[in-house]
Amino acid sequence: MFKKNISVSSTHQLSGKDGKELRRSVLKAFPSVSDEELSSLLPGKQGLVQTKLSNRCVVYSLDGGNPLFFDPDGRGGLLPTVYALAVLPQLLPTLHTWSEVSGKVLGGADLFLQGVLAPPGGLPDFLAGSPRTLSVPGNPIPFAVGRMAVSRTEAVREGMKGRGWTLLHSYGDLLWALGDKSAPNEGFTPSRIFPLAAPEPEGPASDAGAAVAAAGAPAEGSAAAAAAAAAVEQLGSMQLGGEGGGEVGPSAGGEGGVDAAAAEPGGSAASGASASMDELLEAAVLAGLQTLKNADLPIQCGDFYTKHMLPARPEGVTFDMKQSKYKKLSKLLDKFEKDKVITQKVVRKQDCITAVNRSHPAYTGFSGMPGAGASGGDGAAAAGGPGGGGGKGTSGGRGGGAGGSKVSITYCFRAPSSLRPVFGEAGLRDKERLYDEPEVEAALAAYAAAQGLAGPGGPAGGIKLDRLLHGSLYNKKEPEGEGSVVPQAELLKRLLSKLQLHHRLVRPSDQGPVEVVRKGQVKPVIISQERRYGRNITAVSHVESFALEAGEMAGVLQRKFQTSCSVSKLPGKEEKDHEIMMQGDLLKQVSAFLTEQYGIPPALMELKQKGK
């Protein structure tokens, strides 16, 4: 629950009466804690602070200290933070898991029962919903807090398979970041928790037997080694949930619908062979700054990563911060702040980018992502999926527009969560991926073949509707039902209509190709001229459709036409673009300038002359 962006709603110091009530609540919630132990955690004379977060969580901490307890839903159910567990690890009963699994949990995943290491006497009794911490054998400090998803009776009945423990808070998440970010001991790393007694392994398979032995399994014998090797092999196929509901466990079977909230170990190395992870991440920061508008500043660093860095990924590349020398996003951005490319500031305990030095040589000399396909007049997209026009057609690329426009536009699609299984493992792993129409058609044919839905002559001879296709593409009033055979072309047309339409626009600039990916069709630039209060006024809107920032464009137009300009946001809650107002009748001049300077084709400009 602390992997997504959160903000502080309010903070106030508890009164003496409320502080005593909190201490009583802690003693009641954790009966194993004595008064003396509680005093070491919550000194009686030190003030207590209550912080309410945007996700309805209530956090309690010492004045100027680390968060110690949190109430996940604000209903009075207190749970300890990692900081509190570092002082009193016995606050809650703990489960043990392999050190190799800890990295998945730190990434935001829940825990399958297959990943629980049972003590020699077997699992103790527990009820569904009861709080438990999670530890690694050999390290006495728990690294995560959560609740049991099933009872012990249900776990045994299901053969210790399925989701067993739901994550609430872990070392390295945003709740932990509200404190001083200190590690409880040397076994805590951003990517994995290690036992204190054993040295850090070079690979997950090198000490799997040691991890099992630490949990009470026999340290000798081929059976233990085989079990450890099988467990490590199983870990390699685990995925994380994209909306905080991920799971650690086998991804086979499609159970639970997995998404790529974090990269698999080693996955980025294979996909980013053309460039190191350090180079890719540094280039992604510069690419993200190209699309970051001044109007969006300040922006939280987490938002900058998801909204500007991730869309810059080349096709087939997965970012994994833990495979780089930076390990964390904050250290990556600190490097750019040290180089004076950006300015950062803490706003309400959230790291934010407040300014961008757009005249810095690193910014102006950026030439595109390494490993990305070149984008020019041929209409190929630079990242996120191969260009090729797609089924919705292109405008402005491949000679589209007047005089062979420099702007390249390709239409693509994003699959909603209900239809991601159609796109196979890649679609489940990367929910942000975009597909052109040929890729959608190929994915549909592959899904039909894998599920045994294709006709005798292959998918071209018709595709049988299964529960997924029928429920997602047809309504109850239509005659087609589950098991009906539908022509592939008709099914493809319906599938395309259910996908989220996006367009990818690539525009050349002096600093290299500039790309923007937006939902829906391309909004044309609207240039209108009218007479107000006895003066001619020219308005230009939707320049953001072509990766142009309205504030910067206002300065360019002001210098070009020697006129006064102002920028205002367009009306409407869903509208994010801006309007540039200029004095003078500049309708045709502005249109010609945008075509000549930025390659915007006249076909994608709408000229309006009001009052005539």
Coordinates of C-alpha atoms in Angstrom, one line a residue, residues 353-586:
I353 CA 11.8 18.2 -9.3
T354 CA 11.2 22.0 -9.1
A355 CA 13.3 23.3 -12.1
V356 CA 15.0 22.1 -15.3
N357 CA 18.0 23.8 -16.8
R358 CA 17.0 23.5 -20.5
S359 CA 20.2 25.3 -21.6
H360 CA 22.5 22.7 -20.0
P361 CA 24.7 20.9 -22.6
A362 CA 23.4 17.5 -21.4
Y363 CA 19.9 18.6 -22.1
T364 CA 20.5 20.3 -25.4
G365 CA 22.8 17.6 -26.7
F366 CA 20.5 14.7 -26.0
S367 CA 20.1 12.7 -29.2
G368 CA 17.6 10.0 -28.2
M369 CA 17.5 6.8 -26.3
P370 CA 20.3 4.2 -26.9
G371 CA 18.9 1.2 -28.7
A372 CA 15.8 3.1 -30.0
G373 CA 14.9 2.9 -33.6
A374 CA 15.6 6.0 -35.7
S375 CA 12.5 8.0 -36.3
G376 CA 12.2 10.3 -39.3
G377 CA 10.1 10.6 -42.4
D378 CA 9.6 6.9 -42.7
G379 CA 7.0 6.9 -39.9
A380 CA 8.8 4.4 -37.6
A381 CA 8.3 4.9 -33.9
A382 CA 11.2 5.4 -31.6
A383 CA 10.0 3.5 -28.6
G384 CA 7.2 1.5 -27.2
G385 CA 6.5 -0.6 -30.2
P386 CA 7.4 -0.9 -33.9
G387 CA 6.1 1.7 -36.2
G388 CA 4.1 0.7 -39.2
G389 CA 1.0 2.8 -39.4
G390 CA -1.3 0.4 -37.7
G391 CA -5.0 0.0 -38.5
K392 CA -6.0 3.5 -37.8
G393 CA -3.8 5.0 -40.5
T394 CA -1.1 7.7 -40.2
S395 CA -1.2 11.4 -40.9
G396 CA 1.8 13.6 -41.4
G397 CA 4.3 10.8 -41.9
R398 CA 5.5 9.0 -45.0
G399 CA 4.7 11.9 -47.2
G400 CA 1.4 12.8 -45.4
G401 CA 0.6 16.5 -45.3
A402 CA 2.2 19.1 -47.5
G403 CA 5.6 18.7 -49.0
G404 CA 6.5 15.5 -47.2
S405 CA 6.1 16.5 -43.5
K406 CA 8.9 15.9 -41.0
V407 CA 6.4 14.8 -38.3
S408 CA 5.8 11.1 -38.0
I409 CA 2.6 9.8 -36.5
T410 CA 1.7 6.1 -35.8
Y411 CA -1.4 4.8 -34.1
C412 CA -1.2 2.1 -31.6
F413 CA -3.2 0.4 -28.9
R414 CA -2.9 -0.4 -25.2
A415 CA -4.7 -3.4 -23.7
P416 CA -7.0 -3.0 -20.7
S417 CA -6.4 -5.4 -17.8
S418 CA -9.3 -7.7 -18.9
L419 CA -7.7 -8.3 -22.3
R420 CA -4.1 -8.6 -21.4
P421 CA -4.2 -12.4 -21.4
V422 CA -4.8 -12.3 -25.1
F423 CA -1.3 -10.8 -25.5
G424 CA 0.4 -13.6 -23.7
E425 CA 3.1 -13.4 -21.1
A426 CA 4.6 -10.2 -22.6
G427 CA 1.2 -8.4 -22.2
L428 CA 0.8 -9.6 -18.6
R429 CA 4.4 -8.6 -17.7
D430 CA 4.3 -5.1 -19.3
K431 CA 0.9 -3.4 -18.9
E432 CA 2.2 -0.2 -20.4
R433 CA 3.2 -1.8 -23.7
L434 CA 1.7 -0.4 -26.9
Y435 CA 0.8 -2.6 -30.0
D436 CA 0.2 -1.7 -33.6
E437 CA -2.6 -3.4 -35.6
P438 CA -0.3 -6.2 -37.1
E439 CA 0.9 -7.0 -33.5
V440 CA -2.7 -7.2 -32.3
E441 CA -3.7 -9.5 -35.1
A442 CA -0.6 -11.8 -34.5
A443 CA -1.4 -11.9 -30.7
L444 CA -5.0 -12.9 -31.4
A445 CA -3.9 -15.7 -33.7
A446 CA -1.3 -16.9 -31.2
Y447 CA -3.9 -16.8 -28.4
A448 CA -6.4 -18.8 -30.5
A449 CA -3.8 -21.4 -31.4
A450 CA -2.6 -21.7 -27.7
Q451 CA -6.1 -22.1 -26.4
G452 CA -7.2 -24.5 -29.1
L453 CA -9.8 -22.0 -30.5
A454 CA -8.6 -21.9 -34.1
G455 CA -10.6 -23.7 -36.8
P456 CA -9.3 -26.6 -38.9
G457 CA -7.7 -24.2 -41.4
G458 CA -6.1 -22.1 -38.6
P459 CA -7.3 -18.8 -37.3
A460 CA -8.1 -17.6 -40.8
G461 CA -10.9 -20.2 -40.9
G462 CA -12.6 -18.7 -37.9
I463 CA -12.0 -18.5 -34.1
K464 CA -14.1 -20.1 -31.5
L465 CA -15.2 -17.7 -28.6
D466 CA -14.1 -18.7 -25.2
R467 CA -15.2 -17.1 -21.9
L468 CA -12.7 -14.4 -22.1
L469 CA -13.3 -13.3 -25.7
H470 CA -17.1 -13.6 -25.4
G471 CA -17.3 -11.7 -22.1
S472 CA -14.9 -8.9 -23.2
L473 CA -16.0 -8.4 -26.8
Y474 CA -19.8 -9.3 -26.9
N475 CA -22.8 -8.2 -24.9
K476 CA -25.6 -10.5 -23.7
K477 CA -28.1 -9.3 -26.3
E478 CA -26.0 -10.4 -29.2
P479 CA -26.7 -13.9 -30.7
E480 CA -23.0 -15.0 -30.5
G481 CA -22.3 -17.1 -27.4
E482 CA -19.5 -18.9 -25.9
G483 CA -18.4 -21.6 -28.3
S484 CA -19.6 -19.7 -31.4
V485 CA -17.1 -19.5 -34.4
V486 CA -16.5 -16.0 -35.6
P487 CA -14.4 -14.9 -38.6
Q488 CA -11.0 -13.7 -37.6
A489 CA -11.4 -10.3 -39.4
E490 CA -14.6 -9.5 -37.5
L491 CA -13.1 -10.6 -34.2
L492 CA -10.0 -8.5 -34.8
K493 CA -12.2 -5.5 -35.5
R494 CA -14.1 -6.0 -32.3
L495 CA -10.8 -6.4 -30.4
L496 CA -9.4 -3.2 -31.8
S497 CA -12.5 -1.3 -30.7
K498 CA -12.1 -2.5 -27.1
L499 CA -8.4 -1.5 -26.9
Q500 CA -7.3 2.0 -25.8
L501 CA -6.3 4.0 -28.9
H502 CA -3.0 5.9 -28.6
H503 CA -0.9 7.8 -31.0
R504 CA 2.9 8.1 -31.1
L505 CA 4.3 11.3 -32.6
V506 CA 7.9 11.8 -33.4
R507 CA 9.1 15.3 -34.3
P508 CA 12.8 16.1 -35.2
S509 CA 14.4 19.0 -33.4
D510 CA 17.9 20.6 -33.1
Q511 CA 18.4 18.4 -30.0
G512 CA 17.4 15.2 -31.6
P513 CA 14.0 13.5 -32.1
V514 CA 11.3 14.5 -29.7
E515 CA 8.5 12.0 -29.1
V516 CA 5.2 12.1 -27.4
V517 CA 2.6 9.4 -26.8
R518 CA -1.0 10.4 -26.0
K519 CA -4.4 8.8 -25.8
G520 CA -6.8 9.0 -28.7
Q521 CA -6.5 10.6 -32.0
V522 CA -4.1 13.5 -32.7
K523 CA -5.6 16.8 -31.7
P524 CA -4.9 19.3 -34.5
V525 CA -3.3 22.7 -33.6
I526 CA -6.2 25.2 -33.6
I527 CA -5.2 28.7 -34.8
S528 CA -8.1 31.2 -34.6
Q529 CA -8.3 35.0 -35.2
E530 CA -10.9 37.3 -34.0
R531 CA -11.4 40.9 -33.1
R532 CA -11.8 41.8 -29.4
Y533 CA -12.3 45.2 -27.9
G534 CA -11.2 46.8 -31.2
R535 CA -8.0 44.7 -31.5
N536 CA -7.1 41.7 -33.6
I537 CA -6.3 38.7 -31.4
T538 CA -4.7 35.4 -32.6
A539 CA -5.0 32.3 -30.4
V540 CA -3.0 29.1 -30.8
S541 CA -4.0 26.0 -28.8
H542 CA -3.1 22.3 -28.6
V543 CA 0.6 22.7 -29.4
E544 CA 1.2 20.0 -26.8
S545 CA 0.0 17.5 -29.4
F546 CA 3.3 18.0 -31.2
A547 CA 5.6 17.8 -28.1
L548 CA 5.8 21.5 -27.8
E549 CA 5.5 23.3 -24.4
A550 CA 3.0 26.2 -24.5
G551 CA 5.1 28.5 -22.2
E552 CA 8.2 28.0 -24.4
M553 CA 6.2 28.4 -27.6
A554 CA 4.8 31.7 -26.3
G555 CA 8.3 33.0 -26.0
V556 CA 9.3 31.8 -29.5
L557 CA 6.2 33.4 -31.1
Q558 CA 6.7 36.6 -29.1
R559 CA 10.3 37.0 -30.5
K560 CA 9.4 35.9 -34.0
F561 CA 6.4 38.2 -34.5
Q562 CA 7.4 41.0 -32.1
T563 CA 4.1 40.9 -30.3
S564 CA 2.8 40.4 -26.7
C565 CA 1.8 36.8 -25.7
S566 CA 0.0 35.2 -22.8
V567 CA -0.7 31.6 -21.9
S568 CA -3.7 30.2 -20.2
K569 CA -5.1 26.8 -19.5
L570 CA -8.0 25.7 -21.8
P571 CA -11.3 25.3 -19.9
G572 CA -12.5 21.8 -18.9
K573 CA -11.6 19.4 -16.1
E574 CA -10.3 16.8 -18.5
E575 CA -8.4 19.3 -20.6
K576 CA -4.7 19.6 -20.0
D577 CA -3.6 21.7 -23.0
H578 CA -3.0 25.5 -23.1
E579 CA -3.9 28.4 -25.3
I580 CA -1.4 31.1 -26.5
M581 CA -2.9 34.5 -27.1
M582 CA -1.1 37.0 -29.3
Q583 CA -2.0 40.5 -30.4
G584 CA -2.4 41.0 -34.2
D585 CA -3.8 39.2 -37.2
L586 CA -1.2 36.4 -37.5

